[in-house]
Amino acid sequence: MALAGKHGPSTSRSKSPFLLFFLSLSILSLIFFLFSFRNPTQFPDHPSPLVTPAYNPQTSFVASLEHFLHHPPPPDHAVRTVSGEEELDDLVSATESGRLYGDPYYPLSMPIKVYVYDMPSKFTYDLLWLFRNTYKDTSNLTSNGSPVHRLIEQHSIDYWLWVDLIAPESQRLLKSVVRVDRQEEADLFYIPFFTTISFFLMEKQQCKALYREVLKWVMDQPAWKRSEGRDHILPVHHPWSFKSVRRYMKNAIWLLPDMDSTGNWYKPGQVFLEKDLILPYVPNVDLCDAKCMADTESTRTTILFFRGRLKRNAGGKIRAKLVAELSGTEGVVIEEGSAGEVGKVAAQNGMRKSIFCLSPAGDTPSSARLFDAIVSGCIPVIVSDELELPFEGILDYRKIAIFVSSSDAAQPGWLLNILKSISHSQISEMRRNLVKYSRHFVYSNPAQPLGPEDLVWRMMAGKLVNIKLHTRRSQRVVKESRRICTCDCRRANSPTSTSLL
């Protein structure tokens, strides 16, 4: 007992600092643990790269629009305007000089900076509400019997791009583009006008009047005057839309479904690949992912499938020839149909039972059917001699599609013999590539990395230097300066243009 009493107080005193240290460490650990679970949206300027949305991406235009209209993004950008073209030009020069000499790696390390015009609601929200309030009206049909609202959905690229650009940064996933609120910081300017909705849902003269208002509003902007529109992005994804005034905006970057070199939809010199950008249609069928592809592999017994309008104009006349050649052939399914709800189900079922899907030209070289086939895991057989494809500077379509000239496809027995000669291993490889490529054609909110919205800005990055070249050149030339002559102007003005091209 004496021994215990002698050493007892000393042992107790020696444990006290250790106990205090342990308690302090525990409290610090608890504080760190609690703060590690803070809401990242409280610090929107520094979002964690690991944070993902608490909801799955919405790929339905109607469902996404319904949510967007009832929960619009907060006005988190204090947009700065400028008083005129000269002030903006001075600001741009100062900003670009700072980029060039302050960060020599700027073009490689920085995302594209886009200024989104804050346009009057009659050009933006009012048109979205017009669609939302009328889309259940199935009696509104196009001349070929397709529901107008479904056609608008197929061309709704303007909605998907805009809704991503104006979302709060804390909710965005794309790193290829950032919205800026100062015009002098912008590489590009986005015009958020819904050309397809206004064309199909407004009375003709009312629509033309609205087009003229949009034209005046945009052309009055100092940024437009400074570049003559060369750094402005104009979504005109339906070839009929904005037709009455778009010649005044031909310098802008047009977002198109195709080039249509026949001249039926665009005047010579209005559209070309170096200036404009091809975007995919919004698919009319659901995505067949990797699991779906595995589940449907054994049931894909149809060799070649087509469902759509069998007679079209212009380049689409090839359809009638193909129908005459292929109808009644074993292993081939040819069906007349439109893009309504019944047509969607029939097309989706048919594509998921088929190895190859025929994608001929329509009234224009492109067709929404191509992208339906891709997301359905059905290898597209493209018969469209003048077709231009989306994001071809990034994607190699030879890995997922078969390209056939119209003259070859119309020969008796030729097309089917070619398809039957493709080996099983080649088909399997193309199917695997379709699974990988399909993500590039599914629009969503929030926009996903490597989705179509992301690839738009990756393609735009390749245009920036040329845009700045023509903008600066236009600012310094005098009236006697030699004009830049393009292939289009040679073709239009020279009787020997063929030899020059």
Short mmCIF file of C-alpha atoms in Angstrom, two decimals:
data_model
loop_
_atom_site.label_atom_id
_atom_site.label_comp_id
_atom_site.label_asym_id
_atom_site.label_seq_id
_atom_site.Cartn_x
_atom_site.Cartn_y
_atom_site.Cartn_z
CA MET A 1 0.00 0.00 0.00
CA ALA A 2 2.85 2.34 0.88
CA LEU A 3 4.39 1.68 -2.53
CA ALA A 4 1.13 2.42 -4.27
CA GLY A 5 0.65 5.59 -2.27
CA LYS A 6 4.14 6.74 -3.05
CA HIS A 7 3.80 6.46 -6.82
CA GLY A 8 0.00 7.06 -7.20
CA PRO A 9 -0.08 10.90 -7.43
CA SER A 10 2.90 10.98 -9.78
CA THR A 11 1.27 8.51 -12.25
CA SER A 12 -1.98 10.53 -12.25
CA ARG A 13 -0.11 13.76 -13.01
CA SER A 14 1.79 12.12 -15.90
CA LYS A 15 -1.46 10.96 -17.54
CA SER A 16 -3.14 14.38 -17.49
CA PRO A 17 -1.23 15.97 -20.43
CA PHE A 18 -1.75 12.83 -22.49
CA LEU A 19 -5.50 12.90 -21.75
CA LEU A 20 -5.75 16.59 -22.70
CA PHE A 21 -3.86 15.95 -25.93
CA PHE A 22 -6.15 13.03 -26.80
CA LEU A 23 -9.30 15.07 -26.10
CA SER A 24 -8.00 18.00 -28.21
CA LEU A 25 -7.19 15.70 -31.09
CA SER A 26 -10.66 14.15 -30.91
CA ILE A 27 -12.36 17.55 -30.98
CA LEU A 28 -10.29 18.67 -34.01
CA SER A 29 -11.12 15.43 -35.82
CA LEU A 30 -14.82 15.96 -35.14
CA ILE A 31 -14.69 19.52 -36.50
CA PHE A 32 -12.86 18.39 -39.63
CA PHE A 33 -15.38 15.58 -40.13
CA LEU A 34 -18.33 17.96 -39.87
CA PHE A 35 -16.81 20.51 -42.26
CA SER A 36 -15.95 17.85 -44.80
CA PHE A 37 -19.70 17.33 -45.26
CA ARG A 38 -20.53 20.98 -45.88
CA ASN A 39 -22.69 21.82 -48.88
CA PRO A 40 -20.32 22.55 -51.80
CA THR A 41 -22.85 24.93 -53.33
CA GLN A 42 -22.12 27.35 -50.47
CA PHE A 43 -18.82 28.03 -52.23
CA PRO A 44 -19.80 28.19 -55.90
CA ASP A 45 -16.53 29.79 -56.93
CA HIS A 46 -14.61 26.66 -55.93
CA PRO A 47 -16.76 23.62 -56.73
CA SER A 48 -15.21 20.25 -56.00
CA PRO A 49 -14.39 18.29 -59.16
CA LEU A 50 -15.71 15.17 -57.44
CA VAL A 51 -19.15 16.62 -56.75
CA THR A 52 -21.86 15.14 -58.95
CA PRO A 53 -25.50 16.22 -59.21
CA ALA A 54 -27.94 14.61 -56.82
CA TYR A 55 -30.18 13.71 -59.76
CA ASN A 56 -29.73 11.79 -62.96
CA PRO A 57 -29.34 13.78 -66.19
CA GLN A 58 -32.69 14.47 -67.84
CA THR A 59 -32.73 13.58 -71.54
CA SER A 60 -36.41 14.27 -72.30
CA PHE A 61 -36.95 17.73 -73.80
CA VAL A 62 -40.50 18.01 -72.46
CA ALA A 63 -39.60 16.86 -68.92
CA SER A 64 -36.48 19.04 -68.80
CA LEU A 65 -38.38 22.07 -70.10
CA GLU A 66 -41.16 21.58 -67.53
CA HIS A 67 -38.63 21.60 -64.69
CA PHE A 68 -36.67 24.52 -66.17
CA LEU A 69 -39.70 26.78 -66.62
CA HIS A 70 -40.91 26.20 -63.07
CA HIS A 71 -37.40 26.38 -61.56
CA PRO A 72 -35.48 28.92 -63.69
CA PRO A 73 -31.84 29.50 -62.76
CA PRO A 74 -31.18 32.48 -60.47
CA PRO A 75 -29.79 35.63 -62.10
CA ASP A 76 -26.31 34.98 -60.71
CA HIS A 77 -24.47 36.94 -63.41
CA ALA A 78 -24.16 40.69 -63.01
CA VAL A 79 -24.08 41.26 -66.75
CA ARG A 80 -22.02 44.26 -67.77
CA THR A 81 -22.95 46.16 -70.91
CA VAL A 82 -20.90 48.63 -72.88
CA SER A 83 -21.94 51.92 -74.38
CA GLY A 84 -20.65 51.42 -77.90
CA GLU A 85 -18.46 49.61 -80.41
CA GLU A 86 -15.32 51.71 -79.74
CA GLU A 87 -15.45 51.19 -75.98
CA LEU A 88 -15.86 47.44 -76.47
CA ASP A 89 -12.99 47.33 -78.96
CA ASP A 90 -10.66 49.04 -76.45
CA LEU A 91 -11.71 46.64 -73.70
CA VAL A 92 -11.24 43.59 -75.96
CA SER A 93 -7.77 44.75 -77.01
CA ALA A 94 -6.71 45.19 -73.39
CA THR A 95 -8.13 41.80 -72.37
CA GLU A 96 -6.55 39.89 -75.25
CA SER A 97 -3.20 41.59 -74.71
CA GLY A 98 -3.29 40.46 -71.09
CA ARG A 99 -4.09 36.90 -72.15
CA LEU A 100 -1.33 36.79 -74.77
CA TYR A 101 1.50 38.16 -72.64
CA GLY A 102 0.21 37.13 -69.23
CA ASP A 103 -0.48 33.48 -70.09
CA PRO A 104 1.21 32.21 -73.27
CA TYR A 105 -0.62 28.87 -72.87
CA TYR A 106 -4.06 30.47 -72.72
CA PRO A 107 -5.54 28.79 -75.85
CA LEU A 108 -4.66 25.37 -74.45
CA SER A 109 -5.40 25.83 -70.77
CA MET A 110 -8.55 27.92 -70.73
CA PRO A 111 -12.14 27.00 -71.68
CA ILE A 112 -14.01 28.95 -74.34
CA LYS A 113 -15.56 32.05 -72.83
CA VAL A 114 -19.11 32.74 -74.00
CA TYR A 115 -21.23 35.81 -73.38
CA VAL A 116 -24.94 34.93 -73.41
CA TYR A 117 -27.16 37.81 -74.44
CA ASP A 118 -29.89 38.66 -71.94
CA MET A 119 -32.61 39.08 -74.55
CA PRO A 120 -36.21 40.19 -73.93
CA SER A 121 -38.44 37.34 -72.76
CA LYS A 122 -40.51 37.44 -75.96
CA PHE A 123 -37.46 35.97 -77.71
CA THR A 124 -36.72 33.34 -75.04
CA TYR A 125 -38.97 32.33 -72.15
CA ASP A 126 -42.24 33.30 -73.86
CA LEU A 127 -41.48 30.94 -76.74
CA LEU A 128 -40.62 28.09 -74.37
CA TRP A 129 -43.91 28.64 -72.56
CA LEU A 130 -45.70 28.66 -75.92
CA PHE A 131 -44.32 25.20 -76.64
CA ARG A 132 -45.04 23.95 -73.14
CA ASN A 133 -48.65 25.10 -73.21
CA THR A 134 -49.42 23.59 -76.63
CA TYR A 135 -47.28 20.45 -77.00
CA LYS A 136 -50.17 18.12 -76.12
CA ASP A 137 -52.11 19.40 -79.15
CA THR A 138 -51.56 16.43 -81.43
CA SER A 139 -53.80 17.91 -84.15
CA ASN A 140 -51.01 20.28 -85.19
CA LEU A 141 -49.24 18.36 -87.98
CA THR A 142 -46.67 19.16 -90.63
CA SER A 143 -47.40 18.76 -94.33
CA ASN A 144 -46.11 15.17 -94.21
CA GLY A 145 -48.26 14.20 -91.23
CA SER A 146 -45.65 14.40 -88.47
CA PRO A 147 -46.61 16.08 -85.16
CA VAL A 148 -45.20 19.62 -85.15
CA HIS A 149 -44.13 19.46 -81.52
CA ARG A 150 -42.16 16.27 -82.07
CA LEU A 151 -40.40 17.97 -84.98
CA ILE A 152 -39.53 20.87 -82.68
CA GLU A 153 -38.07 18.42 -80.15
CA GLN A 154 -35.84 16.92 -82.84
CA HIS A 155 -34.41 20.38 -83.50
CA SER A 156 -34.32 21.59 -79.87
CA ILE A 157 -30.53 22.01 -79.79
CA ASP A 158 -31.05 25.71 -78.99
CA TYR A 159 -32.75 24.78 -75.71
CA TRP A 160 -30.12 22.25 -74.59
CA LEU A 161 -27.20 24.61 -75.22
CA TRP A 162 -28.85 27.62 -73.59
CA VAL A 163 -30.06 25.81 -70.47
CA ASP A 164 -26.52 24.59 -69.83
CA LEU A 165 -24.87 27.96 -70.43
CA ILE A 166 -27.14 29.87 -68.03
CA ALA A 167 -27.09 27.28 -65.25
CA PRO A 168 -25.21 28.22 -62.05
CA GLU A 169 -21.58 27.14 -62.32
CA SER A 170 -21.96 24.94 -59.25
CA GLN A 171 -24.47 22.82 -61.19
CA ARG A 172 -22.52 22.55 -64.45
CA LEU A 173 -20.24 19.67 -65.40
CA LEU A 174 -18.64 20.92 -68.64
CA LYS A 175 -15.10 22.28 -68.52
CA SER A 176 -14.89 23.18 -72.21
CA VAL A 177 -16.95 26.37 -71.90
CA VAL A 178 -17.65 29.00 -69.29
CA ARG A 179 -20.14 31.85 -69.32
CA VAL A 180 -18.74 35.33 -68.76
CA ASP A 181 -20.57 38.53 -67.82
CA ARG A 182 -18.16 40.99 -69.45
CA GLN A 183 -18.30 41.27 -73.22
CA GLU A 184 -14.62 42.13 -73.52
CA GLU A 185 -13.74 38.75 -71.96
CA ALA A 186 -15.84 36.76 -74.44
CA ASP A 187 -14.49 34.61 -77.25
CA LEU A 188 -18.01 34.09 -78.60
CA PHE A 189 -21.52 35.52 -78.18
CA TYR A 190 -24.57 33.26 -77.95
CA ILE A 191 -27.94 34.45 -79.31
CA PRO A 192 -30.65 32.60 -77.31
CA PHE A 193 -33.51 32.85 -79.80
CA PHE A 194 -35.73 29.83 -80.50
CA THR A 195 -36.03 29.93 -84.26
CA THR A 196 -37.77 26.56 -84.70
CA ILE A 197 -40.47 27.10 -82.05
CA SER A 198 -41.32 30.53 -83.44
CA PHE A 199 -41.48 29.22 -87.03
CA PHE A 200 -43.85 26.34 -86.33
CA LEU A 201 -46.04 27.71 -83.53
CA MET A 202 -46.60 31.33 -84.56
CA GLU A 203 -48.77 32.70 -87.32
CA LYS A 204 -46.68 33.41 -90.43
CA GLN A 205 -46.75 37.22 -90.44
CA GLN A 206 -46.41 37.37 -86.66
CA CYS A 207 -43.36 35.14 -86.91
CA LYS A 208 -41.75 37.27 -89.62
CA ALA A 209 -42.34 40.39 -87.51
CA LEU A 210 -40.65 38.72 -84.54
CA TYR A 211 -37.72 37.72 -86.75
CA ARG A 212 -37.27 41.36 -87.78
CA GLU A 213 -37.32 42.43 -84.13
CA VAL A 214 -34.67 39.88 -83.24
CA LEU A 215 -32.54 40.97 -86.18
CA LYS A 216 -32.67 44.64 -85.15
CA TRP A 217 -32.02 43.83 -81.47
CA VAL A 218 -28.92 41.77 -82.25
CA MET A 219 -27.51 44.08 -84.92
CA ASP A 220 -27.82 47.04 -82.54
CA GLN A 221 -25.42 45.36 -80.09
CA PRO A 222 -21.88 46.86 -79.99
CA ALA A 223 -20.34 43.38 -80.12
CA TRP A 224 -22.20 42.58 -83.34
CA LYS A 225 -21.13 45.86 -84.92
CA ARG A 226 -17.52 45.31 -83.89
CA SER A 227 -17.17 41.89 -85.58
CA GLU A 228 -20.07 42.16 -88.04
CA GLY A 229 -21.41 39.04 -86.33
CA ARG A 230 -18.44 36.76 -87.00
CA ASP A 231 -18.11 35.74 -83.33
CA HIS A 232 -21.87 35.30 -82.78
CA ILE A 233 -23.58 31.92 -82.57
CA LEU A 234 -27.03 31.63 -84.15
CA PRO A 235 -29.01 28.37 -83.73
CA VAL A 236 -30.99 27.75 -86.95
CA HIS A 237 -31.25 23.99 -86.76
CA HIS A 238 -34.39 23.63 -88.86
CA PRO A 239 -33.72 24.64 -92.48
CA TRP A 240 -37.05 26.50 -92.75
CA SER A 241 -36.48 28.64 -89.65
CA PHE A 242 -35.35 32.28 -89.70
CA LYS A 243 -35.34 32.11 -93.50
CA SER A 244 -36.78 35.56 -94.17
CA VAL A 245 -33.96 37.50 -92.45
CA ARG A 246 -31.01 35.16 -92.04
CA ARG A 247 -29.20 36.59 -95.10
CA TYR A 248 -28.48 39.64 -92.93
CA MET A 249 -26.72 37.41 -90.39
CA LYS A 250 -24.71 35.26 -92.79
CA ASN A 251 -21.42 36.16 -91.07
CA ALA A 252 -22.55 34.53 -87.81
CA ILE A 253 -21.75 30.94 -86.85
CA TRP A 254 -24.88 28.97 -87.71
CA LEU A 255 -25.76 25.79 -85.84
CA LEU A 256 -27.19 23.55 -88.57
CA PRO A 257 -28.49 20.02 -89.21
CA ASP A 258 -26.47 19.85 -92.45
CA MET A 259 -25.05 22.03 -95.24
CA ASP A 260 -27.57 21.18 -98.01
CA SER A 261 -25.37 21.98 -101.00
CA THR A 262 -28.37 21.64 -103.35
CA GLY A 263 -29.32 25.27 -102.71
CA ASN A 264 -32.89 24.38 -101.77
CA TRP A 265 -32.57 25.68 -98.22
CA TYR A 266 -29.50 27.94 -98.07
CA LYS A 267 -28.26 30.48 -100.60
CA PRO A 268 -24.73 30.07 -102.04
CA GLY A 269 -22.16 31.49 -99.65
CA GLN A 270 -24.44 31.42 -96.59
CA VAL A 271 -23.15 28.21 -95.04
CA PHE A 272 -19.83 26.36 -95.11
CA LEU A 273 -17.93 24.04 -92.79
CA GLU A 274 -15.15 26.50 -91.90
CA LYS A 275 -17.68 28.98 -90.51
CA ASP A 276 -20.65 26.94 -89.30
CA LEU A 277 -21.20 23.85 -87.20
CA ILE A 278 -23.28 20.72 -87.80
CA LEU A 279 -25.19 19.45 -84.77
CA PRO A 280 -27.01 16.11 -84.43
CA TYR A 281 -30.77 15.93 -84.26
CA VAL A 282 -32.24 15.06 -80.86
CA PRO A 283 -32.96 11.30 -81.06
CA ASN A 284 -36.59 10.21 -81.22
CA VAL A 285 -35.91 6.88 -79.46
CA ASP A 286 -34.49 5.83 -76.11
CA LEU A 287 -30.82 5.03 -75.63
CA CYS A 288 -29.85 1.38 -75.91
CA ASP A 289 -26.92 1.21 -73.49
CA ALA A 290 -24.34 -1.56 -73.04
CA LYS A 291 -26.76 -3.80 -71.12
CA CYS A 292 -29.47 -3.25 -73.72
CA MET A 293 -27.01 -4.09 -76.49
CA ALA A 294 -26.08 -7.34 -74.77
CA ASP A 295 -29.73 -8.23 -74.15
CA THR A 296 -30.79 -7.57 -77.77
CA GLU A 297 -27.82 -9.16 -79.53
CA SER A 298 -29.50 -12.55 -80.01
CA THR A 299 -32.78 -10.99 -81.20
CA ARG A 300 -31.26 -8.85 -83.97
CA THR A 301 -32.40 -11.10 -86.79
CA THR A 302 -33.43 -8.45 -89.34
CA ILE A 303 -30.58 -7.67 -91.75
CA LEU A 304 -31.76 -4.20 -92.82
CA PHE A 305 -34.50 -2.00 -91.32
CA PHE A 306 -36.10 1.26 -92.42
CA ARG A 307 -39.12 3.10 -91.10
CA GLY A 308 -40.07 6.59 -92.30
CA ARG A 309 -41.49 8.52 -95.21
CA LEU A 310 -40.95 6.54 -98.38
CA LYS A 311 -41.17 9.50 -100.75
CA ARG A 312 -39.20 12.70 -100.30
CA ASN A 313 -38.06 15.62 -102.42
CA ALA A 314 -34.64 16.70 -103.75
CA GLY A 315 -31.87 14.30 -102.68
CA GLY A 316 -34.47 12.21 -100.84
CA LYS A 317 -35.76 10.81 -104.15
CA ILE A 318 -33.27 7.98 -103.59
CA ARG A 319 -35.75 6.60 -101.05
CA ALA A 320 -38.27 5.63 -103.72
CA LYS A 321 -35.55 3.82 -105.67
CA LEU A 322 -34.38 1.95 -102.59
CA VAL A 323 -37.93 0.97 -101.64
CA ALA A 324 -38.51 -0.42 -105.13
CA GLU A 325 -35.24 -2.36 -104.96
CA LEU A 326 -35.48 -3.71 -101.40
CA SER A 327 -39.18 -4.23 -100.66
CA GLY A 328 -40.14 -7.87 -100.27
CA THR A 329 -36.54 -9.05 -99.90
CA GLU A 330 -35.93 -11.66 -97.21
CA GLY A 331 -34.33 -10.17 -94.11
CA VAL A 332 -35.35 -6.61 -95.03
CA VAL A 333 -38.11 -4.60 -93.30
CA ILE A 334 -39.35 -1.41 -94.99
CA GLU A 335 -42.19 0.50 -93.27
CA GLU A 336 -44.00 3.77 -93.89
CA GLY A 337 -44.22 5.89 -90.74
CA SER A 338 -43.91 9.29 -89.05
CA ALA A 339 -42.32 10.62 -85.86
CA GLY A 340 -45.34 10.51 -83.52
CA GLU A 341 -45.57 8.47 -80.33
CA VAL A 342 -46.74 5.36 -82.17
CA GLY A 343 -43.97 5.85 -84.71
CA LYS A 344 -41.39 6.18 -81.94
CA VAL A 345 -42.32 2.81 -80.42
CA ALA A 346 -42.40 1.07 -83.81
CA ALA A 347 -39.05 2.56 -84.87
CA GLN A 348 -37.38 1.72 -81.56
CA ASN A 349 -38.59 -1.88 -81.63
CA GLY A 350 -37.58 -2.31 -85.26
CA MET A 351 -34.09 -0.86 -84.78
CA ARG A 352 -33.40 -2.99 -81.71
CA LYS A 353 -34.24 -6.13 -83.73
CA SER A 354 -31.96 -5.22 -86.65
CA ILE A 355 -28.28 -5.43 -87.50
CA PHE A 356 -28.25 -2.59 -90.02
CA CYS A 357 -30.52 0.46 -90.32
CA LEU A 358 -30.96 2.24 -93.65
CA SER A 359 -30.35 6.01 -93.44
CA PRO A 360 -31.07 7.60 -96.83
CA ALA A 361 -31.27 11.33 -97.54
CA GLY A 362 -34.55 13.10 -96.85
CA ASP A 363 -35.67 16.51 -98.10
CA THR A 364 -32.20 17.55 -96.91
CA PRO A 365 -29.05 15.39 -96.91
CA SER A 366 -29.43 14.67 -93.19
CA SER A 367 -32.09 12.73 -91.35
CA ALA A 368 -32.94 12.26 -87.67
CA ARG A 369 -33.08 8.53 -88.44
CA LEU A 370 -29.28 8.35 -88.48
CA PHE A 371 -29.04 9.35 -84.82
CA ASP A 372 -31.97 7.12 -83.85
CA ALA A 373 -30.01 4.21 -85.33
CA ILE A 374 -26.81 5.13 -83.48
CA VAL A 375 -28.41 5.29 -80.03
CA SER A 376 -30.36 2.08 -80.83
CA GLY A 377 -27.18 0.12 -81.50
CA CYS A 378 -28.18 -0.47 -85.13
CA ILE A 379 -25.32 0.04 -87.61
CA PRO A 380 -26.33 2.91 -89.96
CA VAL A 381 -26.13 2.35 -93.71
CA ILE A 382 -25.83 5.91 -95.01
CA VAL A 383 -27.04 6.59 -98.55
CA SER A 384 -26.70 10.37 -98.83
CA ASP A 385 -24.06 11.67 -101.23
CA GLU A 386 -24.04 15.27 -99.93
CA LEU A 387 -24.19 14.53 -96.20
CA GLU A 388 -22.06 16.45 -93.70
CA LEU A 389 -21.81 14.95 -90.22
CA PRO A 390 -21.67 16.45 -86.69
CA PHE A 391 -18.33 16.75 -84.92
CA GLU A 392 -16.42 15.03 -87.73
CA GLY A 393 -13.25 16.80 -86.62
CA ILE A 394 -13.48 14.65 -83.47
CA LEU A 395 -15.41 11.50 -84.43
CA ASP A 396 -14.57 8.90 -87.09
CA TYR A 397 -17.91 7.69 -88.43
CA ARG A 398 -16.30 4.87 -90.39
CA LYS A 399 -16.04 3.00 -87.08
CA ILE A 400 -19.83 2.93 -86.62
CA ALA A 401 -21.46 3.30 -90.06
CA ILE A 402 -21.43 2.00 -93.64
CA PHE A 403 -21.23 4.64 -96.40
CA VAL A 404 -22.75 3.82 -99.80
CA SER A 405 -23.15 6.01 -102.89
CA SER A 406 -26.66 6.45 -104.27
CA SER A 407 -25.70 5.01 -107.65
CA ASP A 408 -24.31 1.82 -106.08
CA ALA A 409 -27.21 1.39 -103.63
CA ALA A 410 -29.79 1.51 -106.43
CA GLN A 411 -28.19 -1.36 -108.36
CA PRO A 412 -30.17 -4.62 -108.14
CA GLY A 413 -28.91 -6.80 -105.31
CA TRP A 414 -25.79 -4.70 -104.72
CA LEU A 415 -26.56 -3.27 -101.25
CA LEU A 416 -27.73 -6.49 -99.65
CA ASN A 417 -24.73 -8.42 -101.02
CA ILE A 418 -22.37 -5.87 -99.49
CA LEU A 419 -24.06 -6.09 -96.09
CA LYS A 420 -24.05 -9.89 -96.10
CA SER A 421 -20.31 -9.87 -96.87
CA ILE A 422 -19.45 -8.01 -93.65
CA SER A 423 -17.97 -10.48 -91.15
CA HIS A 424 -19.39 -11.18 -87.72
CA SER A 425 -16.22 -9.84 -86.10
CA GLN A 426 -16.57 -6.55 -87.99
CA ILE A 427 -20.19 -6.27 -86.92
CA SER A 428 -19.28 -6.97 -83.29
CA GLU A 429 -16.58 -4.30 -83.37
CA MET A 430 -18.95 -1.70 -84.85
CA ARG A 431 -21.52 -2.52 -82.18
CA ARG A 432 -18.95 -1.97 -79.46
CA ASN A 433 -18.09 1.36 -81.06
CA LEU A 434 -21.78 2.30 -81.18
CA VAL A 435 -21.98 1.81 -77.40
CA LYS A 436 -19.01 4.18 -76.98
CA TYR A 437 -20.19 6.74 -79.54
CA SER A 438 -23.83 6.94 -78.48
CA ARG A 439 -23.02 9.28 -75.57
CA HIS A 440 -21.99 11.92 -78.13
CA PHE A 441 -25.58 12.17 -79.43
CA VAL A 442 -27.69 12.27 -76.24
CA TYR A 443 -28.58 15.81 -75.10
CA SER A 444 -29.19 16.17 -71.37
CA ASN A 445 -29.55 18.52 -68.44
CA PRO A 446 -27.07 18.87 -66.88
CA ALA A 447 -24.97 18.52 -70.02
CA GLN A 448 -22.53 15.64 -69.72
CA PRO A 449 -18.81 15.58 -70.56
CA LEU A 450 -18.38 14.27 -74.13
CA GLY A 451 -22.09 14.75 -74.76
CA PRO A 452 -23.17 16.77 -77.83
CA GLU A 453 -23.16 20.05 -75.92
CA ASP A 454 -19.56 19.45 -74.87
CA LEU A 455 -18.45 18.52 -78.39
CA VAL A 456 -20.00 21.75 -79.73
CA TRP A 457 -17.50 23.79 -77.72
CA ARG A 458 -14.59 21.48 -78.50
CA MET A 459 -15.34 22.04 -82.20
CA MET A 460 -15.76 25.78 -81.65
CA ALA A 461 -12.28 25.95 -80.16
CA GLY A 462 -10.87 25.10 -83.56
CA LYS A 463 -12.66 28.06 -85.15
CA LEU A 464 -11.55 30.80 -82.77
CA VAL A 465 -8.29 31.86 -84.43
CA ASN A 466 -9.93 32.11 -87.85
CA ILE A 467 -12.82 34.13 -86.39
CA LYS A 468 -10.41 36.60 -84.82
CA LEU A 469 -8.43 36.78 -88.08
CA HIS A 470 -11.46 37.84 -90.14
CA THR A 471 -12.74 40.16 -87.41
CA ARG A 472 -9.48 42.07 -87.16
CA ARG A 473 -8.98 42.13 -90.92
CA SER A 474 -12.45 43.60 -91.43
CA GLN A 475 -11.64 46.37 -88.93
CA ARG A 476 -8.51 47.58 -90.71
CA VAL A 477 -9.22 47.16 -94.45
CA VAL A 478 -9.90 50.20 -96.63
CA LYS A 479 -12.26 50.25 -99.58
CA GLU A 480 -9.48 49.52 -102.10
CA SER A 481 -8.27 46.46 -100.17
CA ARG A 482 -8.36 43.09 -101.91
CA ARG A 483 -11.34 41.09 -100.75
CA ILE A 484 -10.89 37.50 -99.61
CA CYS A 485 -12.39 35.26 -102.29
CA THR A 486 -13.80 31.90 -101.26
CA CYS A 487 -14.75 28.85 -103.25
CA ASP A 488 -18.34 30.06 -103.06
CA CYS A 489 -17.64 33.44 -104.63
CA ARG A 490 -15.55 31.83 -107.37
CA ARG A 491 -18.37 29.44 -108.12
CA ALA A 492 -20.85 32.30 -108.22
CA ASN A 493 -18.81 34.74 -110.29
CA SER A 494 -16.45 32.81 -112.54
CA PRO A 495 -17.54 30.93 -115.67
CA THR A 496 -14.47 28.70 -115.29
CA SER A 497 -14.99 28.10 -111.60
CA THR A 498 -14.84 24.32 -111.95
CA SER A 499 -11.20 24.42 -112.95
CA LEU A 500 -10.34 26.68 -110.02
CA LEU A 501 -11.76 24.46 -107.32
#
